[in-house]
């Protein structure tokens, strides 16, 4: 579909591990990529972006089209938001500034309904999409990213001027095409809510237990009790999704469990946030799914217990 | 009932915070008390037992009738076991050795059915009783104990040669009389199982959360999320007790919650065990109540989640 059309210009809002990885891969594939940075601006402007990837090898992007203010960015056709969900509302002015008039804003984030708070703060002409990243990646230092495994991005339409299914599909396909052109596996999500619930089947157990127990995936998968905790939490997520009207495919949780067993040892993003005393993404990953399930008459006691413990820990950690 | 009868001879098996406190108080009241010690024998034999009590002031017992081996102890009429439930089976030989032929063995411990494993290893002629200590006490150093608040002991009959209710009552009353003679509040428990479930309403939330969240009672009672966790865990204990046929009095959990709010800041015993890398009493306080409730068809998901997390932590801690 992209054929002879000029490649879209891409803006990266929040150049942490996720924004940095996908932005670098797109730039390397020839896209015109512009990076908005805060605390890491000087390091990246001076030394570029470095990626140590177990899949793609050692890659460097230098110079980087880096900006400390969105006012200096050219209008972008696609904006990839890799910042924490806790800062979505704060990012709205930068997104409005950097967006072309009919730009697509793709949130590469975990959690339920993460698009809602941002949507209200953006012009109606902008498309908002959600992206789920199946990837083991983390930031080692300013501008230095380690990619351990996986990488796929699943894309779905959230809201905006595309009201008919055909137009929505075309926009989602364009997004999927961006990633595929950069050598990244990408798929269309027919239903963004459904997909976000599915991703929670992983995030709810592993993110929370990594902080609660101070343990990465390998020890969590090696201990009989944490294995049972993970399975029981996964089963509750599936129950919550079903209560909210989203059927999770049979065997999906078991498959994620097995995939995690084969993954290299991994510290989920919430553990990195905890370690660096950043706010944990508890609202998006725990509070909203719990509230949605409760509205549907479904109690999820293990997830709620985990959420309350994490809230206590998060409050003490800052 | 004790009238002109000679005061019974008391043996203390496991002179930690609990055994040391009650043993010292009984000795101070004129009882003939003999202390069995392991790692703290030399310190106590040399310097005696020191108690810093917010209720009774600063007290010292010196010299102490201290023993490093039960073989050297005279036959005792009452044996108070203040060791951890995790070592009950290992203590059976020492208890048999130190017991008079019809001795009463009183387990001053938390948890469900803690008497069972020991009972099997004792002669039929010995009485086994359970005692629940409502006390804030901890060991600061070998032979040095700090008593922060409370102190009551509730006593109930578990098993032994007393088959009729009258004889059992007389024995329990004798135990209660020991403590009262030492200025300690003590009450008869008509039903030991019921009483153990009631004590779990406190132990299950506070012991576990102190380890899981690294927090003593004051911060746990000051945070909205940990308060809700405590209430939800208490409600599950009450539900488990009811499923097992033990009605908890209405308002009992709420009362414990309020008592804890008024207590001085307190680190539950499980936290001390964790800190000193001793085995946690997970079997007695979590696994047995969970199994009993499950046998009665009752799932307790929050307690189970807490138990599994603590099992993981305990395994890593040793």
Coordinates of C-alpha atoms in Angstrom, one line a residue:
Chain A
X1 CA 0.0 0.0 0.0
X2 CA 2.9 2.3 0.5
X3 CA 4.2 1.8 -3.0
X4 CA 5.5 5.0 -4.6
X5 CA 4.2 7.2 -1.8
X6 CA 6.8 9.0 0.2
X7 CA 7.6 7.2 3.5
X8 CA 5.7 8.8 6.4
X9 CA 7.7 10.9 8.8
X10 CA 7.8 9.4 12.3
X11 CA 8.1 11.1 15.7
X12 CA 9.1 9.3 18.8
X13 CA 7.7 10.7 22.0
X14 CA 9.6 9.4 25.0
X15 CA 12.8 7.8 23.9
X16 CA 13.3 5.2 26.6
X17 CA 13.8 1.5 25.8
X18 CA 10.6 1.0 23.7
X19 CA 10.7 4.4 21.8
X20 CA 14.5 4.1 21.4
X21 CA 14.4 0.6 20.0
X22 CA 11.6 1.0 17.5
X23 CA 12.7 4.5 16.5
X24 CA 16.2 3.3 15.8
X25 CA 15.0 0.3 13.8
X26 CA 12.7 2.6 11.7
X27 CA 15.5 5.1 11.1
X28 CA 17.8 2.2 10.1
X29 CA 15.1 1.1 7.6
X30 CA 15.2 4.6 6.0
X31 CA 12.3 6.3 7.7
X32 CA 12.7 10.0 8.6
X33 CA 12.6 9.6 12.4
X34 CA 12.6 12.5 14.9
X35 CA 13.2 11.8 18.6
X36 CA 11.8 13.9 21.5
X37 CA 13.8 13.5 24.7
X38 CA 13.8 14.9 28.2
X39 CA 16.5 13.9 30.6
X40 CA 18.5 12.0 28.0
X41 CA 18.6 14.7 25.3
X42 CA 22.2 15.8 25.8
X43 CA 23.6 12.2 25.9
X44 CA 21.7 11.2 22.8
X45 CA 22.4 14.4 20.8
X46 CA 26.1 14.0 21.5
X47 CA 26.6 10.2 21.3
X48 CA 23.6 8.9 19.4
X49 CA 21.5 5.9 20.2
X50 CA 23.2 2.6 20.9
X51 CA 21.4 -0.8 20.7
X52 CA 22.8 -4.1 21.9
X53 CA 20.4 -6.6 20.4
X54 CA 20.5 -10.4 20.8
X55 CA 18.5 -10.5 17.5
X56 CA 19.9 -7.7 15.4
X57 CA 23.4 -7.3 16.7
X58 CA 25.1 -4.1 17.9
X59 CA 23.6 -1.0 16.1
X60 CA 24.3 2.7 16.5
X61 CA 22.2 5.5 15.2
X62 CA 24.3 8.7 15.0
X63 CA 23.7 11.5 14.5
X64 CA 20.1 11.3 15.9
X65 CA 17.5 13.9 15.0
X66 CA 17.0 14.6 18.6
X67 CA 14.9 17.4 20.2
X68 CA 14.4 18.7 23.7
X69 CA 11.2 20.5 22.8
X70 CA 8.4 19.5 20.5
X71 CA 8.2 23.0 19.1
X72 CA 11.4 22.3 17.2
X73 CA 10.1 19.1 15.6
X74 CA 8.7 19.0 12.0
X75 CA 5.1 17.8 11.6
X76 CA 5.1 14.0 11.9
X77 CA 2.6 11.6 10.2
X78 CA 3.1 9.0 12.8
X79 CA 3.8 9.6 16.5
X80 CA 5.0 6.6 18.5
X81 CA 4.5 7.2 22.2
X82 CA 6.9 5.0 24.3
X83 CA 6.7 6.9 27.5
X84 CA 5.1 5.6 30.7
X85 CA 1.3 5.6 30.9
X86 CA 1.7 7.6 34.1
X87 CA 2.7 10.6 32.0
X88 CA 0.2 10.4 29.1
X89 CA -1.8 13.4 30.0
X90 CA 1.4 15.5 30.5
X91 CA 2.5 14.6 27.0
X92 CA -0.6 15.9 25.2
X93 CA 0.9 19.3 24.5
X94 CA 4.0 17.8 22.9
X95 CA 1.9 15.4 20.8
X96 CA -0.3 18.2 19.6
X97 CA 2.7 20.2 18.7
X98 CA 4.6 17.5 16.8
X99 CA 1.5 16.0 15.0
X100 CA 0.7 16.6 11.3
X101 CA -3.0 17.7 10.9
X102 CA -4.2 14.1 10.3
X103 CA -1.4 12.3 12.2
X104 CA -1.7 8.9 13.7
X105 CA -0.7 8.7 17.4
X106 CA 0.3 5.1 18.4
X107 CA 0.6 4.4 22.1
X108 CA 3.2 1.6 22.6
X109 CA 2.1 0.9 26.1
X110 CA 0.7 -1.8 28.4
X111 CA -2.5 -1.6 30.4
X112 CA -6.2 -1.1 29.9
X113 CA -7.7 2.0 28.3
X114 CA -4.4 3.9 28.3
X115 CA -5.6 5.8 25.3
X116 CA -8.6 7.4 27.0
X117 CA -7.0 10.0 29.2
X118 CA -4.8 11.2 26.2
X119 CA -7.7 11.1 23.7
X120 CA -9.6 13.8 25.5
X121 CA -6.7 16.1 25.2
X122 CA -6.1 15.7 21.5
X123 CA -7.9 17.4 18.5
X124 CA -10.6 15.2 16.9
X125 CA -8.6 15.2 13.6
X126 CA -5.9 13.0 15.1
X127 CA -6.2 9.2 15.0
X128 CA -5.3 7.4 18.2
X129 CA -4.1 3.8 18.0
X130 CA -2.8 1.3 20.5
X131 CA 0.2 -0.9 20.1
X132 CA 1.2 -3.9 22.2
X133 CA 4.9 -4.7 22.2
X134 CA 5.9 -8.3 22.8
X135 CA 9.5 -7.6 23.5
X136 CA 12.2 -8.0 26.2
X137 CA 14.1 -4.7 26.1
X138 CA 15.5 -2.3 28.7
X139 CA 17.5 0.9 28.9
X140 CA 21.0 0.5 30.4
X141 CA 22.1 4.1 30.4
X142 CA 21.1 7.3 28.6
X143 CA 20.8 6.4 24.9
X144 CA 21.9 2.8 25.5
X145 CA 19.4 0.0 25.0
X146 CA 19.6 -3.7 25.4
X147 CA 17.3 -5.9 23.4
X148 CA 17.2 -9.5 24.8
X149 CA 14.4 -11.2 22.8
X150 CA 11.2 -11.0 20.8
X151 CA 10.0 -7.7 19.3
X152 CA 6.6 -8.0 17.7
X153 CA 4.1 -5.0 17.8
X154 CA 0.4 -5.6 17.5
X155 CA -1.6 -2.6 16.3
X156 CA -5.2 -1.6 16.7
X157 CA -7.4 1.4 16.1
X158 CA -8.7 3.3 19.2
X159 CA -10.5 6.4 18.1
X160 CA -10.5 9.4 15.7
X161 CA -11.9 10.5 12.4
X162 CA -11.8 7.1 10.8
X163 CA -15.4 6.0 11.5
X164 CA -15.8 3.2 8.9
X165 CA -14.1 -0.1 9.2
X166 CA -12.4 0.2 5.8
X167 CA -10.6 3.4 6.7
X168 CA -9.6 2.1 10.1
X169 CA -8.2 -1.0 8.6
X170 CA -6.2 1.0 6.1
X171 CA -4.7 3.1 8.9
X172 CA -3.9 0.1 11.0
X173 CA -2.3 -1.7 8.0
X174 CA -0.2 1.3 7.4
X175 CA 1.1 1.2 10.9
X176 CA 1.8 -2.6 10.6
X177 CA 3.6 -1.8 7.4
X178 CA 5.9 0.6 9.1
X179 CA 7.2 -2.0 11.5
X180 CA 7.4 -4.8 8.9
X181 CA 9.4 -2.5 6.6
X182 CA 11.9 -2.2 9.5
X183 CA 12.1 -6.0 9.9
X184 CA 9.9 -6.2 12.9
X185 CA 7.0 -8.7 13.2
X186 CA 3.7 -6.8 13.3
X187 CA 0.1 -7.8 13.3
X188 CA -3.3 -6.2 13.1
X189 CA -5.5 -6.3 16.2
X190 CA -9.1 -6.4 15.2
X191 CA -10.2 -5.5 18.7
X192 CA -7.9 -3.3 20.8
X193 CA -9.7 -3.9 24.1
X194 CA -9.5 -7.7 23.6
X195 CA -5.8 -7.4 22.8
X196 CA -5.1 -5.3 25.8
X197 CA -6.8 -7.8 28.1
X198 CA -4.7 -10.5 26.4
X199 CA -1.5 -8.7 27.1
X200 CA -2.5 -8.2 30.7
X201 CA -2.4 -12.0 31.1
X202 CA 1.4 -11.6 31.0
X203 CA 1.8 -8.2 32.6
X204 CA -0.4 -8.6 35.6
X205 CA 1.5 -11.6 37.1
X206 CA 5.1 -10.9 36.0
X207 CA 5.3 -7.1 36.4
X208 CA 3.8 -7.2 39.9
X209 CA 5.6 -10.3 41.2
X210 CA 8.9 -9.0 40.0
X211 CA 8.5 -6.0 42.3
X212 CA 6.8 -7.8 45.2
X213 CA 9.3 -10.7 45.3
X214 CA 12.3 -8.9 43.9
X215 CA 12.7 -11.6 41.3
X216 CA 13.1 -11.8 37.5
X217 CA 11.4 -14.3 35.3
X218 CA 13.9 -17.2 35.7
X219 CA 13.6 -17.6 39.5
X220 CA 9.9 -16.9 39.3
X221 CA 9.5 -19.7 36.8
X222 CA 11.8 -22.0 38.8
X223 CA 9.9 -22.0 42.1
X224 CA 6.8 -24.1 42.6
X225 CA 5.0 -21.5 44.7
X226 CA 5.6 -18.5 42.4
X227 CA 4.6 -20.7 39.4
X228 CA 1.3 -21.4 41.1
X229 CA 0.9 -17.7 41.9
X230 CA 1.5 -16.8 38.2
X231 CA -1.0 -19.4 37.0
X232 CA -3.6 -18.3 39.5
X233 CA -3.2 -14.6 38.5
X234 CA -3.3 -15.5 34.8
X235 CA -6.6 -17.4 35.4
X236 CA -8.0 -14.3 37.1
X237 CA -7.1 -12.0 34.2
X238 CA -8.8 -14.5 31.8
X239 CA -11.9 -14.5 34.1
X240 CA -11.9 -10.7 34.2
X241 CA -11.7 -10.4 30.4
X242 CA -14.5 -12.9 29.9
X243 CA -16.7 -11.0 32.4
X244 CA -16.0 -7.9 30.4
X245 CA -17.1 -9.6 27.2
X246 CA -13.7 -10.5 25.8
X247 CA -13.1 -14.2 25.2
X248 CA -9.4 -15.2 25.6
X249 CA -8.5 -18.0 23.2
X250 CA -8.3 -21.4 24.9
X251 CA -4.7 -22.2 25.9
X252 CA -3.6 -18.6 25.6
X253 CA -2.4 -18.3 29.2
X254 CA -0.7 -21.7 29.1
X255 CA 1.1 -20.6 25.9
X256 CA 2.3 -17.3 27.5
X257 CA 3.5 -19.3 30.5
X258 CA 5.5 -21.6 28.3
X259 CA 6.9 -18.8 26.2
X260 CA 8.2 -17.2 29.4
X261 CA 9.9 -20.4 30.4
X262 CA 11.9 -20.3 27.2
X263 CA 12.7 -16.6 27.4
X264 CA 16.1 -15.3 28.6
X265 CA 16.0 -14.2 32.2
X266 CA 14.1 -10.9 32.2
X267 CA 13.3 -8.1 34.6
X268 CA 9.9 -6.7 33.6
X269 CA 9.6 -2.9 33.1
X270 CA 7.8 -2.4 36.4
X271 CA 10.8 -3.6 38.2
X272 CA 13.0 -1.1 36.4
X273 CA 10.6 1.6 37.4
X274 CA 10.7 0.4 41.0
X275 CA 14.5 0.3 41.0
X276 CA 14.7 3.9 39.7
X277 CA 12.0 5.1 42.0
X278 CA 9.7 6.1 39.2
X279 CA 5.9 5.8 39.6
X280 CA 4.7 2.3 38.9
X281 CA 2.1 1.9 36.2
X282 CA -0.5 0.6 38.7
X283 CA -3.4 2.5 37.3
X284 CA -3.2 1.1 33.8
X285 CA -2.1 -2.4 34.6
X286 CA -4.1 -3.1 37.8
X287 CA -6.6 -0.5 38.8
X288 CA -8.5 -0.2 35.5
X289 CA -8.8 -3.9 34.8
X290 CA -10.0 -4.4 38.4
X291 CA -12.5 -1.6 38.0
X292 CA -13.7 -3.0 34.7
X293 CA -14.2 -6.5 36.1
X294 CA -15.9 -5.2 39.2
X295 CA -18.3 -3.2 37.0
X296 CA -19.1 -6.5 35.3
X297 CA -19.8 -8.1 38.7
X298 CA -16.5 -10.0 38.8
X299 CA -14.2 -9.9 41.8
X300 CA -10.5 -10.8 41.2
X301 CA -9.1 -11.2 44.8
X302 CA -5.6 -12.2 43.9
X303 CA -5.1 -9.4 41.5
X304 CA -6.6 -7.0 44.0
X305 CA -4.3 -8.2 46.8
X306 CA -1.3 -7.8 44.5
X307 CA -2.4 -4.3 43.5
X308 CA -2.8 -3.2 47.1
X309 CA 0.6 -4.5 48.0
X310 CA 2.2 -2.8 45.0
X311 CA 0.4 0.5 45.9
X312 CA 1.9 0.3 49.4
X313 CA 5.3 -0.4 48.0
X314 CA 5.0 2.3 45.3
X315 CA 4.0 4.9 47.9
X316 CA 7.0 4.1 50.1
X317 CA 9.4 4.0 47.2
X318 CA 9.1 7.7 46.3
Chain B
X1 CA -7.4 -25.0 94.1
X2 CA -3.6 -24.7 94.6
X3 CA -4.1 -23.8 98.3
X4 CA -1.6 -25.7 100.5
X5 CA -0.3 -27.8 97.7
X6 CA 3.3 -27.2 96.8
X7 CA 3.7 -25.0 93.7
X8 CA 4.3 -27.0 90.6
X9 CA 7.7 -27.1 89.1
X10 CA 7.9 -25.4 85.7
X11 CA 10.2 -26.2 82.8
X12 CA 10.7 -23.7 79.9
X13 CA 11.5 -25.4 76.6
X14 CA 12.9 -22.8 74.2
X15 CA 13.9 -19.7 76.1
X16 CA 13.3 -17.1 73.4
X17 CA 11.1 -14.0 73.8
X18 CA 8.0 -16.0 74.8
X19 CA 9.6 -18.7 77.0
X20 CA 11.9 -16.1 78.6
X21 CA 9.2 -13.7 79.4
X22 CA 6.7 -16.1 81.0
X23 CA 9.5 -18.1 82.7
X24 CA 11.0 -15.0 84.2
X25 CA 7.6 -13.8 85.4
X26 CA 6.8 -17.2 87.0
X27 CA 10.2 -17.4 88.7
X28 CA 9.7 -13.9 90.0
X29 CA 6.4 -15.1 91.5
X30 CA 8.1 -17.8 93.4
X31 CA 7.7 -20.8 91.1
X32 CA 10.6 -23.2 90.7
X33 CA 11.5 -22.6 87.0
X34 CA 14.1 -24.4 85.0
X35 CA 15.1 -23.1 81.6
X36 CA 16.3 -25.3 78.7
X37 CA 18.4 -23.3 76.2
X38 CA 20.4 -24.0 73.1
X39 CA 22.4 -21.2 71.5
X40 CA 21.8 -18.8 74.4
X41 CA 22.8 -21.1 77.2
X42 CA 26.2 -19.5 78.0
X43 CA 24.9 -16.0 77.9
X44 CA 22.0 -16.7 80.2
X45 CA 23.9 -19.0 82.6
X46 CA 26.5 -16.2 83.0
X47 CA 24.4 -13.0 82.9
X48 CA 20.9 -14.2 83.7
X49 CA 17.7 -13.1 82.0
X50 CA 17.0 -9.4 81.5
X51 CA 13.5 -8.1 80.8
X52 CA 12.7 -4.5 79.7
X53 CA 9.0 -4.3 80.1
X54 CA 6.8 -1.3 79.4
X55 CA 4.3 -2.9 81.8
X56 CA 6.4 -4.4 84.6
X57 CA 9.6 -2.3 84.4
X58 CA 13.1 -3.5 84.2
X59 CA 13.5 -7.0 85.7
X60 CA 16.5 -9.3 86.0
X61 CA 16.5 -13.0 86.9
X62 CA 19.9 -14.1 88.1
X63 CA 21.1 -16.7 88.7
X64 CA 18.9 -18.6 86.2
X65 CA 18.4 -22.4 86.6
X66 CA 19.6 -22.9 83.0
X67 CA 20.4 -26.1 81.2
X68 CA 21.9 -26.9 77.9
X69 CA 20.6 -30.5 78.0
X70 CA 17.2 -31.8 79.2
X71 CA 18.9 -34.7 80.8
X72 CA 20.1 -32.4 83.6
X73 CA 16.7 -31.0 84.3
X74 CA 14.6 -32.2 87.3
X75 CA 11.1 -33.7 86.4
X76 CA 8.8 -30.8 85.7
X77 CA 5.0 -30.7 86.3
X78 CA 4.4 -28.1 83.7
X79 CA 6.5 -27.6 80.5
X80 CA 6.0 -24.4 78.6
X81 CA 7.1 -24.7 75.0
X82 CA 8.0 -21.3 73.5
X83 CA 10.1 -22.5 70.6
X84 CA 9.1 -22.1 67.0
X85 CA 6.5 -24.5 65.7
X86 CA 9.0 -25.5 63.0
X87 CA 11.0 -27.3 65.7
X88 CA 8.2 -29.0 67.6
X89 CA 9.0 -32.6 66.4
X90 CA 12.7 -32.0 67.2
X91 CA 11.9 -31.0 70.7
X92 CA 10.0 -34.2 71.6
X93 CA 13.0 -36.0 73.1
X94 CA 13.8 -33.0 75.4
X95 CA 10.2 -32.8 76.5
X96 CA 9.9 -36.5 77.3
X97 CA 13.2 -36.2 79.3
X98 CA 12.1 -33.1 81.3
X99 CA 8.5 -34.2 81.9
X100 CA 7.2 -35.6 85.2
X101 CA 5.1 -38.8 84.6
X102 CA 1.8 -36.9 84.4
X103 CA 3.2 -33.5 83.2
X104 CA 1.3 -30.9 81.4
X105 CA 2.9 -29.7 78.2
X106 CA 1.7 -26.3 77.2
X107 CA 2.5 -25.0 73.7
X108 CA 2.7 -21.2 73.7
X109 CA 2.6 -21.0 69.9
X110 CA 0.6 -19.6 67.0
X111 CA -1.0 -21.5 64.2
X112 CA -3.4 -24.3 63.7
X113 CA -3.0 -27.8 65.0
X114 CA 0.5 -27.1 66.2
X115 CA 0.0 -29.8 68.9
X116 CA -0.6 -32.6 66.5
X117 CA 2.9 -33.4 65.3
X118 CA 4.3 -33.2 68.9
X119 CA 1.4 -35.3 70.4
X120 CA 2.3 -38.3 68.3
X121 CA 5.8 -38.3 69.8
X122 CA 4.9 -38.0 73.4
X123 CA 3.8 -40.7 75.9
X124 CA 0.0 -41.1 76.4
X125 CA 0.3 -40.2 80.0
X126 CA 1.3 -36.6 79.2
X127 CA -1.3 -33.9 78.8
X128 CA -0.9 -31.6 75.9
X129 CA -2.4 -28.1 76.1
X130 CA -2.3 -25.1 73.8
X131 CA -1.7 -21.5 74.8
X132 CA -2.3 -18.4 72.8
X133 CA -0.2 -15.4 73.8
X134 CA -1.6 -11.9 73.3
X135 CA 1.6 -10.1 73.7
X136 CA 4.1 -7.8 72.0
X137 CA 7.4 -9.1 73.0
X138 CA 10.7 -9.7 71.2
X139 CA 14.3 -10.8 72.0
X140 CA 16.9 -8.1 71.6
X141 CA 20.0 -10.2 72.3
X142 CA 20.8 -13.5 74.0
X143 CA 18.9 -13.4 77.3
X144 CA 17.6 -9.9 76.8
X145 CA 13.9 -9.4 76.1
X146 CA 11.8 -6.4 75.4
X147 CA 8.1 -6.5 76.3
X148 CA 6.2 -3.7 74.6
X149 CA 2.5 -4.3 75.5
X150 CA -0.2 -6.7 76.5
X151 CA 0.6 -10.2 77.9
X152 CA -2.5 -12.4 78.3
X153 CA -2.3 -16.2 77.8
X154 CA -5.4 -18.1 76.8
X155 CA -5.2 -21.8 77.7
X156 CA -7.1 -24.8 76.3
X157 CA -6.8 -28.6 76.5
X158 CA -5.6 -30.5 73.5
X159 CA -5.2 -34.2 74.3
X160 CA -4.0 -36.7 76.9
X161 CA -5.3 -38.9 79.7
X162 CA -7.9 -36.4 80.9
X163 CA -11.0 -37.7 79.0
X164 CA -13.8 -36.2 81.0
X165 CA -14.6 -32.5 80.9
X166 CA -14.2 -32.0 84.7
X167 CA -10.6 -33.3 84.8
X168 CA -9.8 -31.3 81.7
X169 CA -11.2 -28.2 83.2
X170 CA -9.3 -28.7 86.4
X171 CA -6.0 -29.0 84.4
X172 CA -6.7 -25.9 82.3
X173 CA -7.7 -24.0 85.4
X174 CA -4.4 -25.0 87.0
X175 CA -2.5 -23.6 84.0
X176 CA -4.5 -20.4 84.1
X177 CA -3.8 -20.2 87.8
X178 CA 0.0 -20.4 87.2
X179 CA -0.1 -17.3 85.0
X180 CA -2.5 -15.4 87.2
X181 CA -0.3 -16.1 90.2
X182 CA 2.5 -14.4 88.3
X183 CA 0.4 -11.3 87.6
X184 CA -0.5 -12.2 84.0
X185 CA -4.0 -12.1 82.6
X186 CA -5.0 -15.6 81.7
X187 CA -8.3 -17.2 80.5
X188 CA -9.7 -20.6 79.8
X189 CA -10.4 -21.5 76.2
X190 CA -13.3 -23.9 76.0
X191 CA -12.4 -24.9 72.5
X192 CA -8.8 -24.8 71.4
X193 CA -9.5 -25.1 67.7
X194 CA -11.9 -22.2 67.8
X195 CA -9.4 -20.1 69.8
X196 CA -6.5 -20.9 67.4
X197 CA -8.7 -19.8 64.4
X198 CA -9.5 -16.6 66.3
X199 CA -5.8 -15.9 66.9
X200 CA -5.1 -16.4 63.2
X201 CA -7.4 -13.5 62.5
X202 CA -4.5 -11.4 63.7
X203 CA -1.5 -13.6 62.7
X204 CA -2.4 -14.2 59.1
X205 CA -2.5 -10.6 58.0
X206 CA 0.1 -9.0 60.2
X207 CA 2.8 -11.7 60.3
X208 CA 2.7 -12.2 56.5
X209 CA 2.4 -8.5 55.4
X210 CA 5.2 -7.5 57.7
X211 CA 7.5 -9.8 55.8
X212 CA 6.0 -9.2 52.3
X213 CA 6.0 -5.4 52.6
X214 CA 8.9 -5.0 55.1
X215 CA 6.6 -3.0 57.4
X216 CA 5.7 -3.0 61.1
X217 CA 2.2 -2.4 62.4
X218 CA 2.3 1.4 62.4
X219 CA 2.9 2.0 58.7
X220 CA 0.7 -1.0 57.8
X221 CA -2.2 0.7 59.8
X222 CA -1.4 4.1 58.3
X223 CA -1.8 3.2 54.6
X224 CA -5.2 3.0 52.9
X225 CA -4.1 0.0 50.8
X226 CA -2.5 -2.1 53.5
X227 CA -5.5 -1.4 55.7
X228 CA -7.8 -2.8 53.1
X229 CA -5.5 -5.8 52.6
X230 CA -5.6 -6.5 56.3
X231 CA -9.3 -6.3 56.5
X232 CA -9.8 -8.5 53.4
X233 CA -7.4 -11.1 54.9
X234 CA -9.1 -11.0 58.3
X235 CA -12.5 -11.5 56.5
X236 CA -11.0 -14.6 54.7
X237 CA -9.8 -16.1 58.0
X238 CA -13.3 -15.6 59.5
X239 CA -14.8 -17.3 56.4
X240 CA -12.3 -20.2 56.7
X241 CA -13.1 -20.7 60.4
X242 CA -16.9 -20.7 59.8
X243 CA -16.4 -23.2 57.0
X244 CA -14.6 -25.4 59.4
X245 CA -17.4 -25.1 62.0
X246 CA -16.0 -22.4 64.2
X247 CA -18.1 -19.3 64.5
X248 CA -16.0 -16.2 65.1
X249 CA -17.9 -13.7 67.4
X250 CA -19.4 -10.8 65.4
X251 CA -17.1 -7.8 65.5
X252 CA -14.1 -9.8 66.5
X253 CA -12.0 -8.9 63.5
X254 CA -12.9 -5.3 63.7
X255 CA -11.9 -5.3 67.4
X256 CA -8.5 -6.8 66.6
X257 CA -8.1 -4.2 63.9
X258 CA -8.8 -1.4 66.4
X259 CA -6.6 -2.9 69.1
X260 CA -3.7 -3.0 66.6
X261 CA -4.2 0.7 65.8
X262 CA -3.7 1.5 69.5
X263 CA -0.7 -0.8 70.0
X264 CA 2.8 0.6 70.0
X265 CA 4.6 0.1 66.7
X266 CA 5.3 -3.7 66.5
X267 CA 7.3 -6.0 64.3
X268 CA 5.5 -9.4 64.3
X269 CA 7.5 -12.5 65.2
X270 CA 7.6 -13.7 61.6
X271 CA 9.5 -10.6 60.6
X272 CA 12.1 -11.3 63.3
X273 CA 12.4 -14.8 61.9
X274 CA 12.8 -13.5 58.4
X275 CA 15.4 -10.9 59.5
X276 CA 17.5 -13.6 61.2
X277 CA 17.0 -16.0 58.3
X278 CA 15.2 -18.5 60.4
X279 CA 12.5 -20.7 58.9
X280 CA 9.1 -18.9 58.8
X281 CA 6.2 -20.6 60.5
X282 CA 4.3 -20.9 57.3
X283 CA 3.0 -24.4 57.8
X284 CA 1.3 -23.6 61.1
X285 CA 0.0 -20.2 60.3
X286 CA -0.9 -20.5 56.6
X287 CA -0.7 -24.0 55.1
X288 CA -2.8 -25.8 57.8
X289 CA -5.6 -23.3 57.9
X290 CA -5.7 -23.2 54.1
X291 CA -5.8 -27.0 53.9
X292 CA -8.5 -27.2 56.6
X293 CA -10.7 -24.6 54.8
X294 CA -10.2 -26.4 51.5
X295 CA -11.3 -29.7 53.0
X296 CA -14.4 -27.9 54.0
X297 CA -14.9 -26.7 50.4
X298 CA -13.8 -23.1 51.1
X299 CA -11.1 -21.3 49.0
X300 CA -9.3 -18.4 50.5
X301 CA -7.5 -16.8 47.6
X302 CA -5.9 -13.8 49.3
X303 CA -4.4 -16.0 52.0
X304 CA -3.2 -18.5 49.5
X305 CA -1.6 -15.8 47.4
X306 CA 0.1 -14.4 50.5
X307 CA 1.2 -17.9 51.5
X308 CA 2.8 -18.6 48.1
X309 CA 4.6 -15.3 48.1
X310 CA 5.9 -16.0 51.6
X311 CA 7.0 -19.5 50.6
X312 CA 9.0 -18.0 47.8
X313 CA 10.6 -15.4 50.1
X314 CA 11.3 -18.0 52.8
X315 CA 13.1 -20.3 50.4
X316 CA 15.3 -17.5 49.0
X317 CA 16.0 -16.3 52.5
X318 CA 17.9 -19.3 53.7

